[in-house]
Amino acid sequence: MLDDGVRTTSSIDQAELERRVTTLYAKEYSLGGFDPDDEGLLLDRKVHAKYLSGGLGSLPSGFISLDASRAWICYWITHGLALLGATLPASPSRESVIAFLASCQHPEGGFGGGPYQLAHLAPTYAAVAALVTLGGEDALSVIDRPKLHAFLLRMCVPPERGGGMTMHEGGEVDVRGCYCALAACHMLCLDKQAVAEACDMVGYIRRCQSYEGGIGGEPWNEAHGGYTFCGLAAAALLGQAHRLDLDRLLRWAVRCQGQVEGGFMGRTNKLVDGCYSFWQGGAFPLLAELLAQQRAQQDAAGSGSAAEGRGGAGDAAARLTAAQRLCALLLDEGNTGEGSDGEGGDGGEGSAPAGGAQAAPGGAGGAGAAPDGQTLKEWVNSLPHLSPRAAAERHAGLLRQQLDAAVEASLEAEEAYVAAKGGPAGGPLQQEAVAALQRAADLQQALESCQQHSEALACGAATLLDAVGPRLEAAAAAAGGGAPEGGRLPQLYDAAALQLWLLKACQALPRGGLRDKPGKPADYYHTCYCLSGLSSCQHYSGIVLGGSQNRLARADPLCNVEAGRLAAAQSYFAARQDAPAAPQ
């Protein structure tokens, strides 16, 4: 972090985290170089499954603060086990977990965090997702769909009162409610549009998008990774994500990936946290899908039949468009030339990539296109004003200049004070001399901090992976038939760096579970969302760091439930006629 000499709790903690992470990476890879198939990158499935299974029974008294989150604990554990491909423990039995979740269902619809608790949108999502994950008629039939849909409609805030959804009767209104309600509707094959129209949901989400580009919990709030995923996914579930300013959203999200650590931070200038591997990382497959939709629309509006016979021409055009948009976004050019027809302000319907695809030839793609033979990532790294290490070195040079000037000013102030013999102690000249000396000390500290950050970048995740990037991409293409799940699209973030962070820094071994960051203990929440982020990253990018044995089950990118179990549940609910169904 370039803290400009203004030391805060965050900047001090960031420097310590960078020290921990670079020490960890350097210890493993400084001598023999980085090997993406190294055994040290193994995801220890058995120990993590054992850790998760231990949370389904009785918990220590310290968990009493999570009494209103017991439905969530069931989801975190069942979903984590499903991603690992692990079975539920024999005790407590699957039937007892189902019975517990049934006891959390409110008589008037929806679920509370525990038995006899108020119905709340957050545990409603968690309970539905857990029951879908458990699967089978005995689990799915627990859910009273008509009453749940009626509960969701009651939580809608009318547009004339601001729109959005209240989390519970008399509760707060924020973007989480929009997502939890729509994801539950989607999993249960209920009418999403009726809920969205009752509260002007997309209009509310748009008002929550901040000047940074991300989405806050409420209008005028700071952009936050969790709320950004919730808002984007809710709009995507309605097919209206194009109404958001997706260019600004992507620009903000890309810049939240730590160059040293490889993981994502949840807010600007905050520390990287393992859980944001899903909340931030999980937004990119959605953005890639929107870019795919844009490509299809461009193909349909273009020469169509002529392009059909040329096979790769459509892909080349999409890559050209992506390269142009990337240039505009990274260089902060306001007009990308590819704006949306919706209501997203200056944003476009598509997204711009942050590296990984073949760029357009120089000259053909406008002012910012990459030259022949370079990937977008290589081109970005070659630009001195965009390279993180170059930025740190440039900043250090500026600090040296300021420090030299401050030292000179300090000496002059001291000479003036000494020359004024007999001046009063603590007078203006002495105060000026002390202030000048303090300014020089602050700049010296800022320079040292900047140099430490530059050294951290030299052995951070992005640097370690530079040499093996082509090998990873070739392996991903070979394993996926040449097209990762995101389609033939540029990768929008550094997928290998994120996986390195999760596998080397977030596994809490030998006890098991995954954690926020080194130095923190594992917990069920972080275990669930670190695994969710790892799964999302693998299936979106096609890259599986540590070898194929690390590949996790695929989760639905919108609902974060194992994809096969969601499909089975939707088939079950689609055949039932007991609740307002989603329009076909």
Coordinates of C-alpha atoms in Angstrom, one line a residue:
M1 CA 0.0 0.0 0.0
L2 CA 1.3 3.5 -0.9
D3 CA 0.2 5.3 2.2
D4 CA 1.8 8.7 1.4
G5 CA 3.2 8.8 4.9
V6 CA -0.2 9.0 6.6
R7 CA 0.0 6.0 8.9
T8 CA -3.4 4.5 9.8
T9 CA -4.5 1.2 11.4
S10 CA -5.3 -0.1 7.9
S11 CA -1.9 0.9 6.4
I12 CA 0.0 -0.6 9.3
D13 CA -2.0 -3.9 9.1
Q14 CA -1.6 -3.9 5.3
A15 CA 2.2 -3.7 5.6
E16 CA 2.2 -6.5 8.2
L17 CA 0.0 -8.7 5.9
E18 CA 2.3 -8.0 2.9
R19 CA 5.3 -9.0 5.1
R20 CA 3.5 -12.3 6.2
V21 CA 2.4 -13.2 2.7
T22 CA 5.7 -12.5 0.9
T23 CA 7.6 -14.4 3.6
L24 CA 5.2 -17.3 3.0
Y25 CA 5.6 -17.2 -0.8
A26 CA 9.4 -16.6 -0.7
K27 CA 9.9 -19.5 1.7
E28 CA 8.3 -21.9 -0.7
Y29 CA 9.4 -20.5 -4.1
S30 CA 12.5 -18.3 -3.8
L31 CA 15.0 -21.0 -4.6
G32 CA 13.4 -23.5 -7.0
G33 CA 11.0 -21.1 -8.7
F34 CA 7.2 -21.5 -8.8
D35 CA 5.7 -24.8 -9.9
P36 CA 1.9 -24.6 -10.4
D37 CA 1.7 -28.4 -9.7
D38 CA 3.7 -28.2 -6.5
E39 CA 2.4 -30.6 -3.8
G40 CA 2.5 -27.6 -1.4
L41 CA -0.5 -26.3 -3.3
L42 CA -2.7 -29.3 -2.5
L43 CA -6.2 -28.6 -1.2
D44 CA -6.5 -30.8 1.8
R45 CA -10.0 -32.0 1.2
K46 CA -10.2 -34.6 4.0
V47 CA -9.1 -32.3 6.8
H48 CA -11.5 -29.5 5.6
A49 CA -14.4 -31.9 5.3
K50 CA -13.7 -33.2 8.8
Y51 CA -13.6 -29.6 10.1
L52 CA -16.9 -28.7 8.5
S53 CA -18.6 -31.9 9.6
G54 CA -17.7 -31.1 13.2
G55 CA -20.0 -28.0 13.1
L56 CA -23.2 -29.8 12.5
G57 CA -23.6 -31.1 16.0
S58 CA -23.3 -29.3 19.3
L59 CA -21.1 -26.2 19.2
P60 CA -19.1 -24.6 22.1
S61 CA -20.7 -21.8 24.1
G62 CA -18.8 -19.2 22.2
F63 CA -21.1 -19.7 19.3
I64 CA -24.1 -18.3 21.2
S65 CA -23.5 -15.0 19.4
L66 CA -24.5 -16.8 16.2
D67 CA -27.8 -18.1 17.6
A68 CA -29.7 -16.1 14.9
S69 CA -27.4 -17.6 12.3
R70 CA -27.9 -21.3 12.8
A71 CA -29.6 -21.7 9.4
W72 CA -26.5 -20.0 7.9
I73 CA -24.2 -22.5 9.7
C74 CA -26.2 -25.3 8.1
Y75 CA -25.7 -23.7 4.7
W76 CA -22.0 -22.9 5.1
I77 CA -21.3 -26.5 6.1
T78 CA -23.5 -28.4 3.6
H79 CA -22.4 -26.2 0.7
G80 CA -18.8 -26.5 1.7
L81 CA -19.1 -30.3 1.8
A82 CA -20.9 -30.4 -1.5
L83 CA -18.1 -28.4 -3.2
L84 CA -15.5 -30.8 -1.7
G85 CA -17.5 -33.8 -2.9
A86 CA -17.7 -35.0 0.7
T87 CA -20.6 -36.8 2.2
L88 CA -22.5 -35.7 5.3
P89 CA -21.4 -37.3 8.6
A90 CA -23.4 -40.2 10.0
S91 CA -24.1 -38.1 13.1
P92 CA -25.9 -35.8 13.2
S93 CA -27.8 -37.5 10.4
R94 CA -29.1 -35.9 7.3
E95 CA -32.6 -36.3 8.5
S96 CA -31.9 -34.4 11.7
V97 CA -30.4 -31.5 9.7
I98 CA -33.6 -31.4 7.6
A99 CA -35.8 -31.5 10.8
F100 CA -33.8 -28.6 12.3
L101 CA -34.2 -26.5 9.2
A102 CA -38.0 -27.3 9.2
S103 CA -38.2 -26.0 12.7
C104 CA -36.8 -22.7 11.6
Q105 CA -39.7 -22.1 9.1
H106 CA -42.0 -19.4 10.3
P107 CA -45.8 -20.2 10.3
E108 CA -46.5 -17.2 8.1
G109 CA -43.7 -18.0 5.6
G110 CA -40.0 -17.6 5.3
F111 CA -37.3 -18.9 7.7
G112 CA -35.7 -17.5 10.8
G113 CA -32.1 -17.9 11.9
G114 CA -33.2 -20.6 14.4
P115 CA -36.4 -22.2 15.8
Y116 CA -39.1 -19.8 16.9
Q117 CA -37.3 -16.8 15.5
L118 CA -38.6 -14.0 13.3
A119 CA -38.7 -14.7 9.6
H120 CA -35.8 -12.9 7.9
L121 CA -34.7 -12.7 4.3
A122 CA -31.0 -13.7 5.0
P123 CA -31.7 -17.0 6.8
T124 CA -34.6 -17.6 4.3
Y125 CA -32.0 -17.7 1.5
A126 CA -29.6 -19.8 3.7
A127 CA -32.3 -22.4 4.7
V128 CA -33.6 -22.7 1.1
A129 CA -30.0 -23.1 -0.2
A130 CA -29.2 -25.7 2.5
L131 CA -32.3 -27.8 1.7
V132 CA -31.6 -27.6 -2.0
T133 CA -28.1 -28.8 -1.3
L134 CA -29.4 -31.7 0.8
G135 CA -31.8 -32.6 -2.0
G136 CA -34.5 -35.2 -2.2
E137 CA -38.2 -34.9 -1.7
D138 CA -37.9 -35.2 2.1
A139 CA -35.8 -32.0 2.1
L140 CA -37.5 -30.0 -0.7
S141 CA -41.0 -30.7 0.5
V142 CA -40.2 -29.0 3.8
I143 CA -40.5 -25.6 2.1
D144 CA -43.9 -24.0 2.1
R145 CA -43.6 -22.2 -1.3
P146 CA -46.9 -20.3 -1.3
K147 CA -46.3 -18.8 2.2
L148 CA -42.6 -18.1 1.4
H149 CA -43.6 -16.1 -1.7
A150 CA -46.2 -14.2 0.2
F151 CA -43.6 -13.4 2.9
L152 CA -41.3 -12.0 0.2
L153 CA -44.0 -9.8 -1.2
R154 CA -44.7 -8.5 2.3
M155 CA -41.0 -7.5 2.6
C156 CA -41.2 -5.3 -0.5
V157 CA -41.0 -1.6 0.1
P158 CA -43.2 0.3 -2.4
P159 CA -41.4 2.5 -4.8
E160 CA -43.1 5.6 -3.4
R161 CA -41.4 4.8 -0.1
G162 CA -37.9 4.3 -1.6
G163 CA -38.1 0.8 -3.0
G164 CA -36.0 -2.2 -2.1
M165 CA -36.7 -4.9 0.5
T166 CA -36.7 -4.9 4.2
M167 CA -34.8 -7.8 5.8
H168 CA -37.7 -8.5 8.2
E169 CA -40.8 -6.9 9.6
G170 CA -39.6 -3.5 10.8
G171 CA -36.0 -4.2 9.8
E172 CA -33.4 -2.5 7.7
V173 CA -33.6 -2.0 3.9
D174 CA -30.5 -3.0 1.9
V175 CA -29.3 -4.8 -1.2
R176 CA -28.9 -8.1 0.7
G177 CA -32.6 -8.4 0.8
C178 CA -33.0 -8.0 -2.9
Y179 CA -30.5 -10.8 -3.6
C180 CA -31.7 -13.2 -0.9
A181 CA -35.3 -12.8 -2.1
L182 CA -34.6 -13.3 -5.8
A183 CA -32.2 -16.2 -5.3
A184 CA -34.7 -18.0 -3.1
C185 CA -37.4 -17.4 -5.9
H186 CA -35.0 -18.7 -8.5
M187 CA -34.2 -21.9 -6.6
L188 CA -37.8 -22.5 -5.9
C189 CA -39.1 -21.6 -9.4
L190 CA -41.3 -18.8 -8.0
D191 CA -42.3 -15.6 -9.7
K192 CA -39.3 -13.3 -9.4
Q193 CA -40.8 -10.5 -11.5
A194 CA -43.7 -10.0 -9.2
V195 CA -41.3 -9.5 -6.3
A196 CA -39.1 -7.1 -8.3
E197 CA -41.9 -5.0 -9.6
A198 CA -43.5 -4.6 -6.2
C199 CA -40.4 -2.8 -4.9
D200 CA -38.8 -1.3 -8.0
M201 CA -35.8 -3.5 -7.3
V202 CA -33.5 -2.7 -10.1
G203 CA -34.1 1.0 -9.6
Y204 CA -33.2 0.7 -5.9
I205 CA -30.0 -1.3 -6.8
R206 CA -29.0 1.4 -9.3
R207 CA -29.4 4.1 -6.5
C208 CA -27.0 2.0 -4.4
Q209 CA -24.2 2.1 -7.0
S210 CA -21.6 4.5 -5.7
Y211 CA -19.3 6.9 -7.5
E212 CA -16.5 4.3 -7.2
G213 CA -18.5 1.9 -9.4
G214 CA -19.2 -0.8 -6.8
I215 CA -22.5 -1.2 -5.0
G216 CA -23.2 -0.2 -1.4
G217 CA -25.7 -1.6 1.1
E218 CA -27.9 1.4 0.8
P219 CA -28.0 4.6 -1.4
W220 CA -25.0 6.8 -0.7
N221 CA -23.1 4.0 1.1
E222 CA -19.5 3.1 0.3
A223 CA -19.0 0.4 -2.4
H224 CA -18.6 -3.0 -0.9
G225 CA -17.8 -6.4 -2.4
G226 CA -20.6 -8.3 -0.7
Y227 CA -23.3 -5.8 -1.7
T228 CA -21.8 -5.5 -5.2
F229 CA -22.2 -9.2 -5.8
C230 CA -25.7 -9.2 -4.3
G231 CA -26.8 -6.2 -6.4
L232 CA -25.3 -7.5 -9.7
A233 CA -26.6 -11.0 -9.2
A234 CA -30.1 -9.8 -8.3
A235 CA -30.2 -7.6 -11.5
A236 CA -28.8 -10.5 -13.5
L237 CA -31.5 -12.9 -12.2
L238 CA -34.0 -10.4 -13.6
G239 CA -32.2 -10.1 -16.9
Q240 CA -31.6 -6.3 -16.2
A241 CA -28.0 -6.1 -15.3
H242 CA -27.4 -3.8 -18.3
R243 CA -29.3 -1.1 -16.3
L244 CA -26.2 -0.8 -14.0
D245 CA -23.1 1.1 -14.9
L246 CA -21.1 -2.0 -15.6
D247 CA -18.0 -0.2 -16.9
R248 CA -17.5 1.6 -13.6
L249 CA -18.4 -1.6 -11.6
L250 CA -15.7 -3.6 -13.5
R251 CA -13.1 -0.9 -13.1
W252 CA -13.6 -0.8 -9.4
A253 CA -13.8 -4.6 -8.9
V254 CA -10.6 -5.3 -10.9
R255 CA -8.7 -2.8 -8.8
C256 CA -9.7 -4.6 -5.6
Q257 CA -7.4 -7.5 -6.3
G258 CA -4.2 -7.3 -4.3
Q259 CA -1.1 -7.4 -6.5
V260 CA 1.0 -8.8 -3.6
E261 CA -1.5 -11.2 -2.0
G262 CA -3.5 -12.2 -5.0
G263 CA -6.8 -12.1 -3.1
F264 CA -9.6 -9.5 -3.1
M265 CA -10.3 -6.7 -0.7
G266 CA -13.9 -5.9 0.0
R267 CA -13.6 -2.1 0.0
T268 CA -11.1 0.4 -1.4
N269 CA -7.9 0.6 0.7
K270 CA -8.9 -2.3 3.0
L271 CA -7.1 -5.6 3.6
V272 CA -7.5 -8.6 1.4
D273 CA -9.9 -11.2 2.9
G274 CA -10.4 -14.8 1.8
C275 CA -14.2 -14.5 1.7
Y276 CA -14.0 -11.9 -1.0
S277 CA -12.6 -14.5 -3.3
F278 CA -16.3 -15.3 -3.8
W279 CA -18.1 -11.9 -3.1
Q280 CA -15.7 -10.1 -5.5
G281 CA -14.4 -12.9 -7.6
G282 CA -17.8 -14.4 -8.2
A283 CA -18.9 -11.2 -9.9
F284 CA -16.6 -11.7 -12.8
P285 CA -18.3 -14.8 -14.3
L286 CA -21.5 -12.7 -14.3
L287 CA -19.7 -9.9 -16.1
A288 CA -18.2 -12.3 -18.6
E289 CA -21.6 -13.7 -19.3
L290 CA -22.9 -10.1 -20.0
L291 CA -20.0 -9.6 -22.4
A292 CA -21.0 -12.9 -24.1
Q293 CA -24.5 -11.6 -24.5
Q294 CA -23.2 -8.3 -25.9
R295 CA -21.1 -10.4 -28.4
A296 CA -24.2 -12.3 -29.5
Q297 CA -26.1 -9.1 -30.0
Q298 CA -23.3 -7.6 -32.1
D299 CA -23.1 -10.8 -34.2
A300 CA -26.8 -10.7 -34.8
A301 CA -26.8 -7.0 -35.7
G302 CA -23.7 -7.4 -37.9
S303 CA -23.1 -9.3 -41.1
G304 CA -24.6 -12.5 -39.5
S305 CA -24.6 -15.0 -42.3
A306 CA -21.2 -13.9 -43.6
A307 CA -19.6 -14.4 -40.2
E308 CA -21.2 -17.8 -39.8
G309 CA -19.1 -19.4 -42.5
R310 CA -15.9 -18.0 -41.2
G311 CA -15.9 -19.7 -37.8
G312 CA -13.6 -17.6 -35.7
A313 CA -14.5 -14.2 -37.1
G314 CA -17.1 -13.5 -34.4
D315 CA -14.6 -14.4 -31.7
A316 CA -12.0 -12.1 -33.3
A317 CA -14.5 -9.2 -33.4
A318 CA -15.4 -9.8 -29.7
R319 CA -11.8 -9.7 -28.7
L320 CA -11.2 -6.5 -30.7
T321 CA -14.2 -4.9 -28.9
A322 CA -12.8 -6.1 -25.5
A323 CA -9.4 -4.7 -26.2
Q324 CA -10.8 -1.3 -27.1
R325 CA -12.9 -1.2 -24.0
L326 CA -10.0 -2.3 -21.8
C327 CA -7.9 0.5 -23.1
A328 CA -10.6 3.1 -22.4
L329 CA -11.3 1.7 -18.9
L330 CA -7.7 1.4 -17.7
L331 CA -6.8 4.8 -19.1
D332 CA -9.9 6.3 -17.5
E333 CA -11.2 7.5 -20.8
G334 CA -14.9 8.4 -20.3
N335 CA -16.3 7.4 -23.7
T336 CA -15.7 3.8 -24.6
G337 CA -17.7 3.9 -27.7
E338 CA -19.7 0.9 -26.6
G339 CA -22.3 2.4 -24.3
S340 CA -25.5 0.7 -23.1
D341 CA -29.0 1.5 -24.3
G342 CA -30.3 1.2 -20.8
E343 CA -30.3 3.6 -17.9
G344 CA -26.8 3.0 -16.5
G345 CA -25.5 6.5 -17.1
D346 CA -22.2 6.4 -19.0
G347 CA -21.8 2.6 -18.5
G348 CA -22.1 0.0 -21.1
E349 CA -24.0 -3.3 -21.3
G350 CA -20.8 -5.3 -21.7
S351 CA -17.6 -5.5 -19.7
A352 CA -14.0 -4.9 -20.2
P353 CA -11.3 -7.5 -19.5
A354 CA -8.2 -7.1 -17.4
G355 CA -6.0 -9.5 -19.2
G356 CA -5.6 -12.9 -20.7
A357 CA -7.0 -12.7 -24.2
Q358 CA -5.3 -12.0 -27.5
A359 CA -5.6 -8.3 -28.1
A360 CA -6.4 -6.5 -31.3
P361 CA -3.6 -5.6 -33.7
G362 CA -2.1 -2.2 -33.3
G363 CA -3.8 0.5 -35.3
A364 CA -6.9 -1.7 -35.9
G365 CA -8.3 -1.2 -32.4
G366 CA -8.0 2.5 -32.0
A367 CA -5.7 4.5 -29.8
G368 CA -5.3 2.0 -27.0
A369 CA -5.1 -1.3 -28.8
A370 CA -2.2 -3.7 -28.0
P371 CA 0.4 -4.5 -30.6
D372 CA 0.6 -7.9 -32.5
G373 CA 1.8 -10.9 -30.5
Q374 CA 0.9 -9.5 -27.0
T375 CA -1.8 -10.6 -24.7
L376 CA -3.8 -7.8 -23.0
K377 CA -2.1 -8.7 -19.7
E378 CA 1.4 -8.5 -21.3
W379 CA 0.5 -5.2 -22.9
V380 CA -0.9 -3.7 -19.6
N381 CA 2.3 -4.8 -17.7
S382 CA 4.4 -3.2 -20.4
L383 CA 2.9 0.3 -19.8
P384 CA 5.0 2.0 -17.1
H385 CA 2.1 4.1 -15.8
L386 CA 0.0 0.9 -15.2
S387 CA 2.5 -1.5 -13.8
P388 CA 2.2 -1.7 -10.0
R389 CA 6.0 -1.9 -9.5
A390 CA 6.6 1.0 -11.8
A391 CA 4.0 3.0 -9.9
A392 CA 5.7 2.2 -6.6
E393 CA 9.1 3.2 -8.0
R394 CA 7.7 6.4 -9.4
H395 CA 6.1 7.2 -6.1
A396 CA 9.4 6.5 -4.3
G397 CA 11.2 8.9 -6.6
L398 CA 8.7 11.6 -5.9
L399 CA 9.1 11.0 -2.1
R400 CA 12.9 11.2 -2.4
Q401 CA 12.5 14.6 -4.0
Q402 CA 10.1 15.8 -1.3
L403 CA 12.4 14.4 1.4
D404 CA 15.4 16.2 0.0
A405 CA 13.5 19.5 0.0
A406 CA 12.1 18.8 3.5
V407 CA 15.6 18.1 4.9
E408 CA 16.9 21.3 3.3
A409 CA 13.9 23.3 4.8
S410 CA 14.6 21.7 8.2
L411 CA 18.2 22.8 8.2
E412 CA 17.3 26.3 7.1
A413 CA 14.7 26.5 9.9
E414 CA 17.2 25.3 12.5
E415 CA 19.8 27.8 11.3
A416 CA 17.2 30.6 11.6
Y417 CA 16.4 29.6 15.1
V418 CA 20.0 29.3 16.2
A419 CA 20.8 32.7 14.6
A420 CA 18.0 34.4 16.6
K421 CA 20.0 34.3 19.9
G422 CA 17.9 34.8 22.9
G423 CA 14.7 33.9 21.3
P424 CA 12.0 32.5 23.6
A425 CA 11.8 28.7 24.0
G426 CA 8.7 27.5 22.2
G427 CA 8.5 30.6 20.1
P428 CA 7.6 30.8 16.4
L429 CA 11.1 30.0 15.1
Q430 CA 11.5 27.0 17.3
Q431 CA 8.0 25.7 16.3
E432 CA 8.8 26.2 12.6
A433 CA 12.1 24.2 13.1
V434 CA 10.3 21.4 14.9
A435 CA 7.6 21.2 12.3
A436 CA 10.1 21.1 9.5
L437 CA 12.0 18.3 11.2
Q438 CA 8.7 16.4 11.7
R439 CA 7.8 16.8 8.1
A440 CA 11.2 15.3 7.0
A441 CA 10.7 12.4 9.5
D442 CA 7.2 11.7 8.1
L443 CA 8.6 11.7 4.5
Q444 CA 11.4 9.4 5.5
Q445 CA 8.9 7.0 7.0
A446 CA 6.7 7.2 3.9
L447 CA 9.7 6.4 1.7
E448 CA 10.7 3.4 3.8
S449 CA 7.1 2.2 3.6
C450 CA 7.0 2.6 -0.2
Q451 CA 10.3 0.7 -0.6
Q452 CA 8.9 -2.1 1.5
H453 CA 5.8 -2.3 -0.7
S454 CA 8.0 -2.3 -3.8
E455 CA 10.0 -5.2 -2.4
A456 CA 6.8 -7.0 -1.5
L457 CA 5.6 -6.6 -5.1
A458 CA 8.8 -8.2 -6.4
C459 CA 7.9 -11.5 -4.7
G460 CA 4.1 -11.2 -4.6
A461 CA 1.5 -13.4 -6.3
A462 CA 1.4 -11.6 -9.6
T463 CA 5.2 -11.7 -10.0
L464 CA 5.5 -15.3 -9.0
L465 CA 3.0 -16.3 -11.6
D466 CA 4.2 -14.2 -14.5
A467 CA 6.6 -16.9 -15.8
V468 CA 4.1 -19.8 -15.7
G469 CA 1.1 -17.8 -17.0
P470 CA 1.3 -19.3 -20.6
R471 CA 1.7 -22.8 -19.2
L472 CA -1.5 -22.4 -17.0
E473 CA -3.5 -21.0 -19.8
A474 CA -2.4 -23.8 -22.2
A475 CA -3.4 -26.4 -19.6
A476 CA -6.7 -24.7 -19.1
A477 CA -7.4 -24.7 -22.8
A478 CA -6.4 -28.3 -23.2
A479 CA -8.6 -29.5 -20.3
G480 CA -11.6 -27.4 -21.4
G481 CA -11.4 -28.1 -25.1
G482 CA -10.1 -24.6 -25.7
A483 CA -13.0 -22.7 -24.1
P484 CA -13.3 -22.1 -20.4
E485 CA -16.7 -21.9 -18.8
G486 CA -16.7 -18.1 -19.3
G487 CA -16.7 -18.8 -23.1
R488 CA -14.0 -17.7 -25.5
L489 CA -13.6 -14.5 -23.5
P490 CA -10.7 -12.6 -21.9
Q491 CA -10.1 -13.3 -18.3
L492 CA -11.2 -10.3 -16.2
Y493 CA -8.9 -10.8 -13.3
D494 CA -5.8 -12.8 -12.3
A495 CA -7.3 -16.2 -11.6
A496 CA -4.0 -18.0 -10.8
A497 CA -3.0 -15.3 -8.3
L498 CA -6.4 -15.7 -6.5
Q499 CA -5.9 -19.5 -6.3
L500 CA -2.4 -19.1 -5.0
W501 CA -3.7 -16.8 -2.2
L502 CA -6.5 -19.3 -1.2
L503 CA -4.2 -22.4 -1.3
K504 CA -1.1 -21.0 0.4
A505 CA -2.4 -18.3 2.7
C506 CA -6.0 -19.3 3.6
Q507 CA -5.8 -23.0 4.4
A508 CA -5.6 -23.4 8.2
L509 CA -3.5 -26.6 8.5
P510 CA -3.3 -29.1 10.1
R511 CA -6.5 -28.4 12.0
G512 CA -8.6 -27.8 8.9
G513 CA -10.9 -25.1 7.5
L514 CA -10.1 -21.9 5.7
R515 CA -9.6 -18.4 7.0
D516 CA -9.7 -14.7 6.4
K517 CA -5.9 -14.4 6.1
P518 CA -2.7 -15.6 7.7
G519 CA -2.8 -15.1 11.5
K520 CA -6.5 -15.5 11.7
P521 CA -8.3 -18.7 12.8
A522 CA -10.5 -20.8 10.5
D523 CA -14.3 -20.5 10.7
Y524 CA -17.3 -22.0 8.9
Y525 CA -18.2 -18.8 7.1
H526 CA -14.7 -18.3 5.6
T527 CA -14.4 -22.0 4.8
C528 CA -17.6 -21.9 2.8
Y529 CA -16.8 -18.7 0.9
C530 CA -13.1 -19.5 0.3
L531 CA -14.2 -22.8 -1.2
S532 CA -16.9 -21.0 -3.2
G533 CA -14.4 -18.5 -4.5
L534 CA -12.0 -21.3 -5.5
S535 CA -14.7 -23.2 -7.3
S536 CA -15.9 -20.1 -9.1
C537 CA -12.4 -19.2 -10.1
Q538 CA -11.6 -22.7 -11.4
H539 CA -14.7 -23.2 -13.5
Y540 CA -14.7 -19.6 -14.9
S541 CA -11.0 -19.5 -15.8
G542 CA -10.3 -23.2 -16.6
I543 CA -7.2 -22.9 -14.4
V544 CA -6.7 -25.4 -11.6
L545 CA -3.7 -24.5 -9.6
G546 CA -2.1 -27.5 -7.8
G547 CA -3.3 -30.1 -10.3
S548 CA -6.6 -31.6 -11.2
Q549 CA -7.0 -33.2 -7.7
N550 CA -7.9 -29.7 -6.5
R551 CA -10.8 -29.2 -8.8
L552 CA -14.0 -28.5 -6.8
A553 CA -17.6 -29.2 -7.8
R554 CA -19.2 -26.4 -9.9
A555 CA -21.7 -24.1 -8.1
D556 CA -24.4 -22.1 -9.9
P557 CA -22.8 -18.6 -10.3
L558 CA -26.0 -16.8 -9.4
C559 CA -27.2 -18.8 -6.4
N560 CA -24.0 -20.3 -5.1
V561 CA -25.5 -23.8 -4.8
E562 CA -23.9 -26.9 -6.3
A563 CA -25.2 -26.8 -9.9
G564 CA -26.4 -30.4 -10.3
R565 CA -28.4 -30.2 -7.0
L566 CA -30.0 -26.9 -8.0
A567 CA -31.0 -28.3 -11.4
A568 CA -32.6 -31.3 -9.6
A569 CA -34.5 -29.1 -7.2
Q570 CA -35.8 -26.9 -9.9
S571 CA -37.1 -29.9 -11.8
Y572 CA -38.9 -31.0 -8.7
F573 CA -40.4 -27.6 -8.0
A574 CA -41.3 -26.9 -11.7
A575 CA -43.6 -30.0 -11.6
R576 CA -45.6 -28.6 -8.6
Q577 CA -48.6 -26.3 -8.9
D578 CA -48.8 -25.0 -5.3
A579 CA -47.3 -21.5 -5.7
P580 CA -47.0 -18.7 -8.3
A581 CA -44.6 -20.0 -10.8
A582 CA -41.9 -18.1 -12.6
P583 CA -43.1 -17.0 -16.1
Q584 CA -41.8 -19.3 -18.9

